[in-house]
PDB file of C-alpha atoms in Angstrom:
ATOM      1  CA  MET A   1      -0.122  39.506  -2.601  1.00 57.00           C
ATOM      2  CA  THR A   2       0.733  36.745  -1.329  1.00 61.00           C
ATOM      3  CA  THR A   3       3.144  33.736  -2.603  1.00 65.00           C
ATOM      4  CA  LYS A   4       1.918  29.923  -3.416  1.00 70.00           C
ATOM      5  CA  GLN A   5       4.434  28.046  -0.703  1.00 72.00           C
ATOM      6  CA  LYS A   6       6.120  25.040  -3.282  1.00 74.00           C
ATOM      7  CA  SER A   7       5.517  21.699  -2.784  1.00 76.00           C
ATOM      8  CA  LYS A   8       8.123  19.451  -0.863  1.00 81.00           C
ATOM      9  CA  ARG A   9       8.535  15.947  -2.256  1.00 81.00           C
ATOM     10  CA  TRP A  10       8.099  12.902  -0.061  1.00 80.00           C
ATOM     11  CA  PRO A  11      11.197  10.900  -0.937  1.00 86.00           C
ATOM     12  CA  LEU A  12      11.019   7.365  -2.128  1.00 86.00           C
ATOM     13  CA  PRO A  13      14.335   5.878  -2.392  1.00 87.00           C
ATOM     14  CA  LYS A  14      13.229   1.842  -2.408  1.00 88.00           C
ATOM     15  CA  ARG A  15      11.958   0.988  -5.982  1.00 87.00           C
ATOM     16  CA  PHE A  16      10.324  -2.118  -7.375  1.00 87.00           C
ATOM     17  CA  SER A  17       7.767  -3.750  -9.090  1.00 91.00           C
ATOM     18  CA  ILE A  18       4.165  -5.019  -7.795  1.00 91.00           C
ATOM     19  CA  SER A  19       2.073  -7.611  -9.587  1.00 94.00           C
ATOM     20  CA  THR A  20      -1.501  -6.703  -8.263  1.00 95.00           C
ATOM     21  CA  THR A  21      -5.287  -8.075  -9.324  1.00 96.00           C
ATOM     22  CA  ASP A  22      -8.068  -6.107 -11.422  1.00 97.00           C
ATOM     23  CA  ALA A  23      -9.990  -5.253  -8.087  1.00 97.00           C
ATOM     24  CA  ALA A  24      -6.988  -3.953  -6.292  1.00 96.00           C
ATOM     25  CA  TYR A  25      -5.451  -1.914  -8.972  1.00 96.00           C
ATOM     26  CA  ALA A  26      -9.253  -0.546  -9.318  1.00 97.00           C
ATOM     27  CA  GLN A  27      -9.040   0.327  -5.907  1.00 97.00           C
ATOM     28  CA  LEU A  28      -5.809   2.089  -6.249  1.00 96.00           C
ATOM     29  CA  ARG A  29      -6.842   3.945  -8.963  1.00 96.00           C
ATOM     30  CA  GLU A  30      -9.774   5.068  -7.585  1.00 97.00           C
ATOM     31  CA  LEU A  31      -7.587   6.733  -4.676  1.00 96.00           C
ATOM     32  CA  SER A  32      -5.087   7.928  -6.822  1.00 96.00           C
ATOM     33  CA  ALA A  33      -7.878  10.181  -8.266  1.00 97.00           C
ATOM     34  CA  GLU A  34      -9.324  11.395  -4.850  1.00 97.00           C
ATOM     35  CA  THR A  35      -6.233  12.390  -3.744  1.00 96.00           C
ATOM     36  CA  GLY A  36      -4.258  13.009  -6.683  1.00 95.00           C
ATOM     37  CA  LEU A  37      -1.264  10.727  -5.254  1.00 94.00           C
ATOM     38  CA  GLY A  38       0.332   8.886  -7.821  1.00 93.00           C
ATOM     39  CA  ASN A  39       0.691   4.992  -6.806  1.00 93.00           C
ATOM     40  CA  ASN A  40       4.063   5.377  -5.199  1.00 92.00           C
ATOM     41  CA  TYR A  41       2.920   7.574  -2.934  1.00 93.00           C
ATOM     42  CA  LEU A  42      -0.454   5.838  -2.347  1.00 94.00           C
ATOM     43  CA  ILE A  43       1.352   2.302  -1.201  1.00 95.00           C
ATOM     44  CA  THR A  44       3.484   4.051   0.730  1.00 94.00           C
ATOM     45  CA  ILE A  45       1.063   5.538   2.889  1.00 95.00           C
ATOM     46  CA  LEU A  46      -1.111   2.819   3.255  1.00 95.00           C
ATOM     47  CA  LEU A  47       1.747   0.647   4.454  1.00 95.00           C
ATOM     48  CA  GLU A  48       3.340   3.200   6.347  1.00 95.00           C
ATOM     49  CA  ASN A  49       0.039   3.849   8.118  1.00 96.00           C
ATOM     50  CA  LEU A  50      -1.492   0.549   8.667  1.00 96.00           C
ATOM     51  CA  ASP A  51      -1.465   0.229  11.867  1.00 95.00           C
ATOM     52  CA  ARG A  52      -3.468   4.170  12.064  1.00 96.00           C
ATOM     53  CA  TYR A  53      -6.335   2.751  10.160  1.00 95.00           C
ATOM     54  CA  ALA A  54      -6.296  -1.153  10.036  1.00 95.00           C
ATOM     55  CA  ASP A  55      -7.840  -3.375  12.738  1.00 96.00           C
ATOM     56  CA  ARG A  56      -5.135  -6.037  12.958  1.00 95.00           C
ATOM     57  CA  GLU A  57      -7.545  -8.589  14.130  1.00 96.00           C
ATOM     58  CA  LYS A  58      -9.570  -8.002  11.195  1.00 97.00           C
ATOM     59  CA  LEU A  59      -6.218  -8.491   8.983  1.00 96.00           C
ATOM     60  CA  SER A  60      -5.278 -11.263  10.095  1.00 96.00           C
ATOM     61  CA  MET A  61      -8.523 -13.000   9.131  1.00 97.00           C
ATOM     62  CA  VAL A  62      -8.181 -11.477   5.819  1.00 96.00           C
ATOM     63  CA  PHE A  63      -4.952 -13.628   5.649  1.00 95.00           C
ATOM     64  CA  GLU A  64      -6.117 -16.486   6.952  1.00 96.00           C
ATOM     65  CA  ASP A  65      -8.986 -16.250   4.559  1.00 97.00           C
ATOM     66  CA  ILE A  66      -6.447 -15.980   2.052  1.00 96.00           C
ATOM     67  CA  PHE A  67      -3.902 -18.577   2.999  1.00 96.00           C
ATOM     68  CA  SER A  68      -6.947 -21.199   3.390  1.00 97.00           C
ATOM     69  CA  GLU A  69      -8.076 -20.411  -0.274  1.00 96.00           C
ATOM     70  CA  TYR A  70      -4.982 -20.160  -2.118  1.00 94.00           C
ATOM     71  CA  GLY A  71      -2.257 -21.910   0.560  1.00 95.00           C
ATOM     72  CA  ARG A  72       0.422 -20.169   3.177  1.00 94.00           C
ATOM     73  CA  PRO A  73       3.645 -18.868   1.277  1.00 90.00           C
ATOM     74  CA  GLU A  74       6.256 -21.076   2.325  1.00 87.00           C
ATOM     75  CA  ILE A  75       8.453 -18.411   5.000  1.00 81.00           C
ATOM     76  CA  ALA A  76      12.165 -19.433   3.223  1.00 67.00           C
ATOM     77  CA  ALA A  77      10.379 -17.547   0.150  1.00 55.00           C
ATOM     78  CA  ALA A  78       8.587 -14.424   1.884  1.00 55.00           C
ATOM     79  CA  SER A  79      11.672 -13.491   3.418  1.00 57.00           C
ATOM     80  CA  LYS A  80      14.512 -13.365   0.559  1.00 56.00           C
ATOM     81  CA  GLN A  81      12.339 -10.745  -0.611  1.00 55.00           C
TER      82      GLN A  81
END
């Protein structure tokens, strides 16, 4: 008889709420359905492993596209968060 190993919980000590677009939320829900992970875990995994899957030059280009359309945020306001 084999016993099933109990799953470990990945501690997520930092809590905060976020706002997102409908498109981003749809992507998050799709990933959640595929992986069985909740939103908090998905966002943590994506951010902690960003360098493993994101091309920095392409990511910079995405940010520049956003900044050109919506404007660049003030550094002082962004650093307070």
